[in-house]
Coordinates of C-alpha atoms in Angstrom, one line a residue:
X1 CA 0.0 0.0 0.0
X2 CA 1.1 3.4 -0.6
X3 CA 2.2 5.9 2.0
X4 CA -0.1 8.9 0.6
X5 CA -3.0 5.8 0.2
X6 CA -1.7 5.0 3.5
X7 CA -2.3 8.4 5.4
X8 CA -5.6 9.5 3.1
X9 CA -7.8 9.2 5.8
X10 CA -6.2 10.8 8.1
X11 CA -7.4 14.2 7.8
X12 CA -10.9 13.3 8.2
X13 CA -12.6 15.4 10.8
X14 CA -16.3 15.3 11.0
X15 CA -17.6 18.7 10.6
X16 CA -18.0 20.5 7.2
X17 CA -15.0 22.9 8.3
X18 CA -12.7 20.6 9.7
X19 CA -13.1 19.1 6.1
X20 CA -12.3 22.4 4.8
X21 CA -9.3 22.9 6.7
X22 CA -7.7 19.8 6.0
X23 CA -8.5 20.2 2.4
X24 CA -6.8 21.5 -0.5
X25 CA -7.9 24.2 -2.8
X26 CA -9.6 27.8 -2.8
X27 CA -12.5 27.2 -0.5
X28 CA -9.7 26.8 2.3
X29 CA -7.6 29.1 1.2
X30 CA -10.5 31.7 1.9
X31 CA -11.4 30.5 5.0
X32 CA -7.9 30.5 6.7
X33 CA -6.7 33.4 5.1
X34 CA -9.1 36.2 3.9
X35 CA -11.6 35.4 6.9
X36 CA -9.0 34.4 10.0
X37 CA -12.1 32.5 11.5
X38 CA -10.4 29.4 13.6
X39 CA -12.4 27.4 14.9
X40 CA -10.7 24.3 17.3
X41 CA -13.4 21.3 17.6
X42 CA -11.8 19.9 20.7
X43 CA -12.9 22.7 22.9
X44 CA -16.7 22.4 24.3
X45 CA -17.3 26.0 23.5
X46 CA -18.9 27.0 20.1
X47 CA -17.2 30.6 20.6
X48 CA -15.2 31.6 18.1
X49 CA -12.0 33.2 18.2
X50 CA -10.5 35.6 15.4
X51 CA -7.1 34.6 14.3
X52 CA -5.4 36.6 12.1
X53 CA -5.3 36.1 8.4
X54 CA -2.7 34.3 6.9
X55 CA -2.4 33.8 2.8
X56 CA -0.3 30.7 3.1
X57 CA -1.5 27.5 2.1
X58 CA 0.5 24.6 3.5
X59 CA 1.1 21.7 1.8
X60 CA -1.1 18.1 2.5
X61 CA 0.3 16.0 4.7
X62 CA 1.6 12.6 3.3
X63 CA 4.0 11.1 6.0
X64 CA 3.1 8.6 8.8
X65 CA -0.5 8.1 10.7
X66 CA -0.1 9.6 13.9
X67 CA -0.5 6.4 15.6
X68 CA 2.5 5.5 14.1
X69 CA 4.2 8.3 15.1
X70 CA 3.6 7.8 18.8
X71 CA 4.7 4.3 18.1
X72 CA 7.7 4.8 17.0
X73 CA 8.8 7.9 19.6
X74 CA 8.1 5.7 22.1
X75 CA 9.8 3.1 20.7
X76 CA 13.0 4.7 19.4
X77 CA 13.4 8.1 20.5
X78 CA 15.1 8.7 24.3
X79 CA 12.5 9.2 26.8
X80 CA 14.2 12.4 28.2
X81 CA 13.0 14.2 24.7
X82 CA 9.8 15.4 26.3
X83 CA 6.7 17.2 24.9
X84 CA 4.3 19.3 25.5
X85 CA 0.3 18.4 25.9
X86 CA -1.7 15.5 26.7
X87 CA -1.8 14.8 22.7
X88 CA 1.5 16.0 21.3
X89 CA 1.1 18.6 18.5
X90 CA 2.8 16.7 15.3
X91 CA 3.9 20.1 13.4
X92 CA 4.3 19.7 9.5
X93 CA 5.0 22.8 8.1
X94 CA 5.8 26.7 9.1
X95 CA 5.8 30.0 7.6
X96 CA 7.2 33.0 9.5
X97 CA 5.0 33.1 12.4
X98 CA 2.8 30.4 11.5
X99 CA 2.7 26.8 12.4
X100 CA 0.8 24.1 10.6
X101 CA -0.4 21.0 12.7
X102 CA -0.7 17.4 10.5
X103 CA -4.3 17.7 10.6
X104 CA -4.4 21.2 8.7
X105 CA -4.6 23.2 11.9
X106 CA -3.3 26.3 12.1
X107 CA -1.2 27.7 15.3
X108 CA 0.3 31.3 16.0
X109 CA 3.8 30.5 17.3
X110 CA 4.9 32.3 20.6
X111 CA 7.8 30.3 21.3
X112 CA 10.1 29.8 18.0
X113 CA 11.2 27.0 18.9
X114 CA 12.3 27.8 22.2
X115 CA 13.6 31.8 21.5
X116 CA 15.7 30.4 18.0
X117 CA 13.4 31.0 14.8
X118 CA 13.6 34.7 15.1
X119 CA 12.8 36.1 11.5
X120 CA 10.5 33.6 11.0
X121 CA 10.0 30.4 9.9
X122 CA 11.1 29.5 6.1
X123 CA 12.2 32.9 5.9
X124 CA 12.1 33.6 2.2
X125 CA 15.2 35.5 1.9
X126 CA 17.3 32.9 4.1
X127 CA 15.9 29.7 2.6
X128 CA 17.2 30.9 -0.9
X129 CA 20.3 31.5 0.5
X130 CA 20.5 27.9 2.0
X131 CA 19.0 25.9 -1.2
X132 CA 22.0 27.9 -3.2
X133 CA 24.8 27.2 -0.8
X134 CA 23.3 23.4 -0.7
X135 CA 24.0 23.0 -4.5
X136 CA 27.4 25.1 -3.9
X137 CA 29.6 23.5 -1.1
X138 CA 28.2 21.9 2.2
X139 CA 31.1 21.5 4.1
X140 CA 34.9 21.6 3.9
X141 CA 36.1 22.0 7.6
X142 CA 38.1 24.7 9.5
X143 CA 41.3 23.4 7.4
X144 CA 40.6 24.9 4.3
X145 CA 39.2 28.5 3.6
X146 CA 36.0 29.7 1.8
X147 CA 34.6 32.6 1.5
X148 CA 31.5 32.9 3.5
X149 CA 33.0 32.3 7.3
X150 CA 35.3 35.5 6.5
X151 CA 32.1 37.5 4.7
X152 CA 29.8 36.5 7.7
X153 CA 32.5 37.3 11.0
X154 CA 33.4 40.7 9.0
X155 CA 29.4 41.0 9.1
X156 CA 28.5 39.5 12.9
X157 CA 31.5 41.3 14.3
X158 CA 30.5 44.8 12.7
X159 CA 27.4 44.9 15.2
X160 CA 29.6 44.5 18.4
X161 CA 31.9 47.4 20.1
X162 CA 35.5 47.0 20.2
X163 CA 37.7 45.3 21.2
X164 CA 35.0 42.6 20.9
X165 CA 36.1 41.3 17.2
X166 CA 37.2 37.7 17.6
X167 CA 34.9 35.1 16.6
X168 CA 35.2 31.3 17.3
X169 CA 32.1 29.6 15.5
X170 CA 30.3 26.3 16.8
X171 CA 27.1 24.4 17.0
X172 CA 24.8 24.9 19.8
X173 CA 25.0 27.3 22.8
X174 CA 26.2 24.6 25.3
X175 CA 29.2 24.2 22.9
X176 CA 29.5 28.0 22.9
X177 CA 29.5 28.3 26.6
X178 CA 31.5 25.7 27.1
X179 CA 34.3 27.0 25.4
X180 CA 33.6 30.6 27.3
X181 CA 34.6 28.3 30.0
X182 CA 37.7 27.1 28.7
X183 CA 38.5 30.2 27.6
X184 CA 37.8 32.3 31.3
X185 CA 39.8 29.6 33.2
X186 CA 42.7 29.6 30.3
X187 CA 43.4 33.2 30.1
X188 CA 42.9 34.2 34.3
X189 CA 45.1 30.7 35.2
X190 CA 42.3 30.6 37.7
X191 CA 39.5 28.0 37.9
X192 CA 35.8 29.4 39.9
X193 CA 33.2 30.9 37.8
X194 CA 30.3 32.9 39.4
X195 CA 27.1 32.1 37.9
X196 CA 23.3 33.0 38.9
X197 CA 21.0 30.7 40.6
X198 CA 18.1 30.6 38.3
X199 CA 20.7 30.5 35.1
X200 CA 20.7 28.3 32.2
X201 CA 24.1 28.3 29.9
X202 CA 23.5 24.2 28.4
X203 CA 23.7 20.6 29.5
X204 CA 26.6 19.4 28.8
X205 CA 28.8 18.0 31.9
X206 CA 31.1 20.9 31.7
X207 CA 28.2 23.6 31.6
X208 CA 25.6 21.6 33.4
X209 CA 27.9 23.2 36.8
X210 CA 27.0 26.6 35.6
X211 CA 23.1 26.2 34.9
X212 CA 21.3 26.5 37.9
X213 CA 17.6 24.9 37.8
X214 CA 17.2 21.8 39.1
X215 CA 15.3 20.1 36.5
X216 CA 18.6 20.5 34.4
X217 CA 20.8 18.7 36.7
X218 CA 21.7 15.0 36.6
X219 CA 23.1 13.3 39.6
X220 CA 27.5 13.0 38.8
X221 CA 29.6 15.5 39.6
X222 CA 29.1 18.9 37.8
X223 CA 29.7 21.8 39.5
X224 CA 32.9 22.4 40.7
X225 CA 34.3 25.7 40.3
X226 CA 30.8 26.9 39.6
X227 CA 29.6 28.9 42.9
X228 CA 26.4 30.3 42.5
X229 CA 25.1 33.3 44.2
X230 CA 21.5 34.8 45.0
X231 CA 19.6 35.7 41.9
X232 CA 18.2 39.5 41.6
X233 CA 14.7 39.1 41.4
X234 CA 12.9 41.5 41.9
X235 CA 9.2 39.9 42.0
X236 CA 10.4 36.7 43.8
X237 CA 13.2 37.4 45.8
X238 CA 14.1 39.1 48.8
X239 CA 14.1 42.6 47.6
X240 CA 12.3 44.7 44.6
X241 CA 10.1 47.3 43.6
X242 CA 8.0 49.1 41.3
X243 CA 11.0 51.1 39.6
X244 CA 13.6 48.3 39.6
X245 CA 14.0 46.7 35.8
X246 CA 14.2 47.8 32.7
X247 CA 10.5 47.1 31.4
X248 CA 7.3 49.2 30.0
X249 CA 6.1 46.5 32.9
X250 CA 6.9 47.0 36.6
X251 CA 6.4 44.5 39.4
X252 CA 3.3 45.5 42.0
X253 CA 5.5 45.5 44.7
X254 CA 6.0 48.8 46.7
X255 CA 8.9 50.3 46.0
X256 CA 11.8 51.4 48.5
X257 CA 14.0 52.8 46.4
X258 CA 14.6 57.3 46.8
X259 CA 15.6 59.1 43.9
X260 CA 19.1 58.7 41.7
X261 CA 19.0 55.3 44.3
X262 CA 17.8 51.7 43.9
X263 CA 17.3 49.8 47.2
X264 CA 17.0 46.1 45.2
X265 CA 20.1 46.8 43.6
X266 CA 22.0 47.6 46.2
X267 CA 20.5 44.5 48.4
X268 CA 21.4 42.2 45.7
X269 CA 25.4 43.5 45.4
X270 CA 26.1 42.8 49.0
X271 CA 24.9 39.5 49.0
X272 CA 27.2 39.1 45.7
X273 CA 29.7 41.0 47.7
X274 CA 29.0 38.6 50.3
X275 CA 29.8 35.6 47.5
X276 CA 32.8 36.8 46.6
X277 CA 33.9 36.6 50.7
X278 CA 33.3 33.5 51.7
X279 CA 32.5 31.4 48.5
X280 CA 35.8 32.0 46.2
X281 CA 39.3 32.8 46.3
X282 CA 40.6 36.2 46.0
X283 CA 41.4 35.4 42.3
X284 CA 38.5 34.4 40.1
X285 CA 38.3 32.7 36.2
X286 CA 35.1 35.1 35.8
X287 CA 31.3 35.9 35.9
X288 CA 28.4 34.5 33.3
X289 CA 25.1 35.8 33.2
X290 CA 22.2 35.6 30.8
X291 CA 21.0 39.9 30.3
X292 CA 17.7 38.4 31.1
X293 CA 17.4 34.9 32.3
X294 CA 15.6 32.6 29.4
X295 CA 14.2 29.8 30.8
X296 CA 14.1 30.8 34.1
X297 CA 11.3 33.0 32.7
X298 CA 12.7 36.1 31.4
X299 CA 13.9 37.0 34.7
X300 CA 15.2 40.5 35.1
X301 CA 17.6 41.8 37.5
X302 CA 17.7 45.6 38.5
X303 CA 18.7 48.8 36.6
X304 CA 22.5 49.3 37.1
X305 CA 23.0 45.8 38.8
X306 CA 25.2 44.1 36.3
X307 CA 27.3 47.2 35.6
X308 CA 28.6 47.0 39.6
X309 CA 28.8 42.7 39.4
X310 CA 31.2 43.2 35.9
X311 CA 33.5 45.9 37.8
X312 CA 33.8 43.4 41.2
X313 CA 34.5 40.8 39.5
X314 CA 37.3 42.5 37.3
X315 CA 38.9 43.6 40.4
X316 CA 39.1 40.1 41.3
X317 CA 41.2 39.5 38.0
X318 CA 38.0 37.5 36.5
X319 CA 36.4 38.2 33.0
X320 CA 32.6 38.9 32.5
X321 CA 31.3 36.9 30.1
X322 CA 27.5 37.7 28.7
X323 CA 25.0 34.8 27.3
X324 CA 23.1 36.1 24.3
X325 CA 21.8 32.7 23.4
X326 CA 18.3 33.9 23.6
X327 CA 18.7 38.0 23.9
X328 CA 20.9 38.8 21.1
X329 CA 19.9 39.5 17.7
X330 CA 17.7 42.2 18.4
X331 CA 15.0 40.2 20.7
X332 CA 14.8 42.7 23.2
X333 CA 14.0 45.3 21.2
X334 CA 15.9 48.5 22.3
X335 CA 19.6 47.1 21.6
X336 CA 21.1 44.4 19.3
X337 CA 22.4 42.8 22.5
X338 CA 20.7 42.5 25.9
X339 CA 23.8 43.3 27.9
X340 CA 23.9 47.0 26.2
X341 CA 20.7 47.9 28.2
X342 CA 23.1 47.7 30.6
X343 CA 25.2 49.7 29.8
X344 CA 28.6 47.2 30.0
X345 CA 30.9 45.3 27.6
X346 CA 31.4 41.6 28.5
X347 CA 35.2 40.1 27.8
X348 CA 33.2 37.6 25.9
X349 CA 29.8 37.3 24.3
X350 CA 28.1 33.7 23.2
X351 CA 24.8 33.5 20.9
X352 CA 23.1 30.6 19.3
X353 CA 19.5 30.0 18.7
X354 CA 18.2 32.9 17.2
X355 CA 21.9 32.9 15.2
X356 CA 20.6 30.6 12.4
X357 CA 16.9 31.1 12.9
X358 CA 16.6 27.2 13.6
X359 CA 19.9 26.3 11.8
X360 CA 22.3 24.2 14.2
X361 CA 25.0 27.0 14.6
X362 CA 26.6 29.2 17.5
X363 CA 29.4 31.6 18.3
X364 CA 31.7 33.0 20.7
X365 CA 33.0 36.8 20.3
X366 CA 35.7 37.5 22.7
X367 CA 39.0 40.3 22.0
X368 CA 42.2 39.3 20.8
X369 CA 43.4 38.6 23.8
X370 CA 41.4 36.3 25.4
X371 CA 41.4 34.6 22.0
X372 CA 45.3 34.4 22.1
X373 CA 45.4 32.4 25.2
X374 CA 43.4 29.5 23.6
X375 CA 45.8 29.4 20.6
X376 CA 48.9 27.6 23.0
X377 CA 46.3 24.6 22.2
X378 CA 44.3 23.6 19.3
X379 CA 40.5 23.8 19.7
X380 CA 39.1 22.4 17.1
X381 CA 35.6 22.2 16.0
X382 CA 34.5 20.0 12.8
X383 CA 31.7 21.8 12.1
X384 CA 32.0 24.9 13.3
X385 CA 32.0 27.7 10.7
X386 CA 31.2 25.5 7.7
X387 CA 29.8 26.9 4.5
X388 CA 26.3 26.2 5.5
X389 CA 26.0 27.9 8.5
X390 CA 27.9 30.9 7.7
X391 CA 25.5 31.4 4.5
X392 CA 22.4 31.0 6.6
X393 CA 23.8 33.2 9.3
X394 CA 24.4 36.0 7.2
X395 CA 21.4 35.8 5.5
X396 CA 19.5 35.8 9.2
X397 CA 21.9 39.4 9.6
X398 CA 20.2 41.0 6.4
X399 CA 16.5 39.9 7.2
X400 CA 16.8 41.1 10.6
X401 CA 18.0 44.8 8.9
X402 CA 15.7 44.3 5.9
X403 CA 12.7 43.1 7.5
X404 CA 13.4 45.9 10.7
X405 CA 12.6 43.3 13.1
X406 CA 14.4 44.9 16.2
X407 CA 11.8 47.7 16.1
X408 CA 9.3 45.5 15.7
X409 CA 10.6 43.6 18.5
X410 CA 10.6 47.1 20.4
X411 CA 6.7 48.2 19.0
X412 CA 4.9 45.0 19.2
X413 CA 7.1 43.7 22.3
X414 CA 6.0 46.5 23.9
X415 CA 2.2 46.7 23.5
X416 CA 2.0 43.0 24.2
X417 CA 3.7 43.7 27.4
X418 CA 1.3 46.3 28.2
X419 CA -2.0 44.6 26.8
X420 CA -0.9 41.3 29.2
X421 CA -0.2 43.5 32.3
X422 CA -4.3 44.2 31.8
X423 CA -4.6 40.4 32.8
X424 CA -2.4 41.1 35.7
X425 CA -4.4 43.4 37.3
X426 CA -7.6 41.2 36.2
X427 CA -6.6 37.9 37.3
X428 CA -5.3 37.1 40.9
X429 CA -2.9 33.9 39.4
X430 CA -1.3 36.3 37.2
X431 CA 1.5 37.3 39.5
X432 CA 3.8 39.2 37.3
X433 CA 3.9 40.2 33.8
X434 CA 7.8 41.3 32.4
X435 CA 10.8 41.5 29.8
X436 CA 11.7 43.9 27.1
X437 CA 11.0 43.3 23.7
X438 CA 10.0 40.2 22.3
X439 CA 11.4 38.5 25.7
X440 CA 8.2 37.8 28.1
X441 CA 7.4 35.8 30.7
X442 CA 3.9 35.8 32.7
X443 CA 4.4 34.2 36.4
X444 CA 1.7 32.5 37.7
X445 CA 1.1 31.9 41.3
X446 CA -1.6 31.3 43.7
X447 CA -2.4 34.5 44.5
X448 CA 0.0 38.0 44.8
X449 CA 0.5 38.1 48.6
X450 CA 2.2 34.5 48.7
X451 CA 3.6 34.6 45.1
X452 CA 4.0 30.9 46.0
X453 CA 3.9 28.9 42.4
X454 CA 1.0 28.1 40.5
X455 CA 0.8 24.1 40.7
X456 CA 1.6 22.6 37.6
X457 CA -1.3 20.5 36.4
X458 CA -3.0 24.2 36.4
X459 CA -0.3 25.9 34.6
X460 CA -0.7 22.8 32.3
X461 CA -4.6 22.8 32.1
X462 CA -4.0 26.8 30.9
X463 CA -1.3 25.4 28.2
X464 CA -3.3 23.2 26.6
X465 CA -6.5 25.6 26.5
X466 CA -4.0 27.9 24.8
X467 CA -3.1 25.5 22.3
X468 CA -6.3 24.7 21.4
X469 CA -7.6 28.0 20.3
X470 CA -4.5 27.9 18.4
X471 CA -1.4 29.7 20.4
X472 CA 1.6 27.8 21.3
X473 CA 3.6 29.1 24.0
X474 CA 6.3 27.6 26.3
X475 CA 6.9 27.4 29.8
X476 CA 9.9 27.0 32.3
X477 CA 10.7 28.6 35.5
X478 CA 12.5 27.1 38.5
X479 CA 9.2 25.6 39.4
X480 CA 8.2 25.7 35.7
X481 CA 5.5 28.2 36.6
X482 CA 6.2 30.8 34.2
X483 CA 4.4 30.9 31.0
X484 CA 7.3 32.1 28.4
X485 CA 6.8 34.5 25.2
X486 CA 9.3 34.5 22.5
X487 CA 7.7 34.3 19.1
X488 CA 9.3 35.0 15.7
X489 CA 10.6 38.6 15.5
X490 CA 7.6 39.2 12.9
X491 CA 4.3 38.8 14.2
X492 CA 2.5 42.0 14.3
X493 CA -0.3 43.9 16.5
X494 CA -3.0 41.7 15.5
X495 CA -1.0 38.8 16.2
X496 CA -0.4 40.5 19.4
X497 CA -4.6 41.4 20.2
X498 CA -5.1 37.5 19.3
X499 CA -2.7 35.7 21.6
X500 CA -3.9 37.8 24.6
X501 CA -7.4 37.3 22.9
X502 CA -6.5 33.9 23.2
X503 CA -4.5 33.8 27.7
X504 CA -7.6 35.8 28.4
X505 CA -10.1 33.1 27.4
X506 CA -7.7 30.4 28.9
X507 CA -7.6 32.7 32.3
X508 CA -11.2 32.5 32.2
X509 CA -11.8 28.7 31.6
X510 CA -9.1 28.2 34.4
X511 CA -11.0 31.1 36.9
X512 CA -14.5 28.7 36.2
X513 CA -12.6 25.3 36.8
X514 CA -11.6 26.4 39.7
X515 CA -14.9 27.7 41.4
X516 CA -16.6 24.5 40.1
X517 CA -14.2 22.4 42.3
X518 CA -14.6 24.3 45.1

């Protein structure tokens, strides 16, 4: 039997327009792209829900059944590579901030992939320049030159201040961290490096030490030399107000703070004062930090903070080295990079994800040098920097530019932020709204006086309510009870009015679930 004889069945759904959306032709064309109308069947309610219009017609799905698909995950993929929802979403096909479900359903993504597709999916202008370099040269390692590593460095290092000009190319952001490592302990002969509780910087055994969420963490030894200290949050921890971070979206905590002063901030540097007393040596390897924590849930630490941090630890002989894995690349709106809302220069800079807009690539920037001490050795990378990667990264560069997606990270970032704060005020479970950009996370707790966690089968009831009127976010959190933002750099206003459309509705379903248990 044939696989498209195989599968034609399996798009069948009952009602005259789930027929319509799994068809082919102009009939569905009109209906999921001139009218927006979206419709999900597995909800009880009739109501319907606007989504906005989309032109794009995907293509029919002709793989294997569903069934089969389970089957065989459970079969033959690692158990640790979990999903999301009771019924997994099997995705077929995307287009920039569209997803498209096996079954012909349509989904606004919030979460690119976890903070990586950031111009979009199946960018035009970046899968041309992939399907040429495929039928060009694929890969030739670090041994040989081409010309697109030295064309796309020249390019990536342009957009970072001096002496920041040094560029060591890899795969993934673990990889990319992992040599900042290296690198830190290398150049300061010194081994501890200071990271935040609440951090994430990859799993590998060398970084695992540095990422701090216990959900990460496997039980052989991983974190020596990695001393953490308190995290600056100013909605969860200790101290914080409603002046401390750099967001159109405050916390509703009262505020201590006196003018020209901020009390969180200077809370937070004694205890990392207090760190640098009693927890290391007098000479340290360095200091990573994420500008805004990623999947801790877009955690954000107080105006001016990491400017005092960078200068202790320098004084201690240590280099400062910023994470960009998911705030680079113009997420956050007002800069290129996060750590320039701060106002510093880190000694060295990793990115990945949003890099290669889905393609497996990552980089570390660092100065001369830094970069010099690693060359007594010979780090080697197979595939970092290979023809591929460099194409598609450059071609990420001139979308981003092209496309003006940093301002539209700034514009829409910011009235989402603002529109979502309504839900603050209107639902007791919505503890705090924050980020910058298109970098947000919603905290949900039990209610605002405690700010104790949501528990997670509600946070989960809400993520599948959300999915099913067609809005796929993420979550994470050290008690994975922050709902987490961070859709394709393109989505627009109406996007924007849709997805909170969209929480608002799932808010409400949770609010009536919970007063019919009572």
């Amino acid at each position: 039997m044939s696989l498209a004889r195989k599968t034609e069945g399996l798009l069948r759904w009952g009602s005259p327009l789930d027929r319509l959306l799994s068809g082919d032709g102009p009939a569905r064309a009109r209906l999921l792209g001139r009218r927006g109308l979206f419709r999900q069947p597995e909800l009880k309610s009739s109501a319907c829900l606007h989504m906005p219009p989309c032109d794009f017609v995907p293509e029919k799905y002709e793989s294997y059944l569903y069934e089969d698909v389970m089957k065989i995950r459970k079969q033959n993929v690692s158990p640790s590579l979990t999903t999301y929802y009771k019924k997994p979403v099997l995705l077929h096909q995307g287009h920039m901030q569209w997803l498209f479900g096996h079954d012909g359903r349509r989904y606004l993504d919030l979460f690119s992939g976890i903070a990586t597709v950031g111009v979009g999916h199946c960018h035009p202008k970046v899968t041309a320049a992939a399907q040429k370099q495929l039928g060009r040269l694929w890969h030739t390692s670090s041994l040989y030159m081409h010309p697109a590593i030295q064309e796309y460095t020249e390019k990536l290092t342009s957009l970072l201040p001096d002496p920041l000009k040094v560029i060591y190319l890899t795969n993934s952001g673990s990889e990319a961290n992992d040599l900042a490592m290296v690198m830190a302990r290398v150049h300061t002969r010194s081994f501890d490096i200071i990271c935040f509780r609440g951090g994430y910087h990859g799993n590998s055994p060398y970084t695992m030490g540095m990422t701090s969420i216990g959900n990460y963490k496997h039980g052989l030894p991983h974190a020596f030399g990695c001393p953490t200290t308190m995290l600056p949050d100013v909605f969860s921890g200790p101290w914080g107000g409603s002046h401390c971070r750099d967001s159109p979206v405050q916390t509703i905590r009262k505020c201590s703070c006196s003018p020209g002063s901020c009390h969180a901030k200077d809370q937070y540097i004694e205890q990392f004062k207090d760190t640098l007393a009693t927890c290391v040596p007098k000479k340290i390897a360095g200091f990573i930090a994420e500008p805004i924590q990623g999947v801790n849930g877009a955690v954000q630490y107080p105006m001016g903070f990491l400017k005092e941090a960078f200068k202790l630890v320098r004084e201690r002989g240590g280099i400062c080295i910023a994470d960009e894995v998911q705030t680079g690349f113009g997420r956050t709106g007002s800069h290129f990079w996060g750590f320039e809302g701060h106002g510093v220069v880190p000694d060295i800079v990793t990115m990945a994800k949003g890099i290669g807009n889905g393609f497996p690539m990552a980089a570390l920037v660092t100065t001369a040098e830094i970069a010099g001490s690693l060359a007594q050795g010979v780090p080697f990378n197979t595939f970092g920097g290979n023809p591929m990667a460099c194409v598609v990264g450059s071609a990420v560069l001139d979308a981003i530019e092209e496309d003006g997606l940093q301002k539209n990270c700034e514009t829409v970032g910011t009235y989402l932020l603002l529109q979502l704060a309504k839900l603050r005020d209107e639902f007791e479970i919505v503890g705090d709204v924050r980020g910058k950009g298109l970098m947000i996370g919603i905290q949900m707790v039990k209610d605002k006086d405690s700010r104790q966690p949501l528990p997670t089968e509600e946070i989960n009831e809400i993520l599948e309510d959300c999915k099913d009127m067609g809005v796929l976010i993420g979550k994470g959190g050290v008690h994975v009870q922050t709902f987490r933002i961070k859709p394709p750099m393109c989505i627009t206003k109406e996007d924007a009015d849709f997805a909170v459309e969209v929480f608002h509705t799932a808010l409400t379903r949770h609010k009536e679930r919970m007063a019919t248990a009572k």
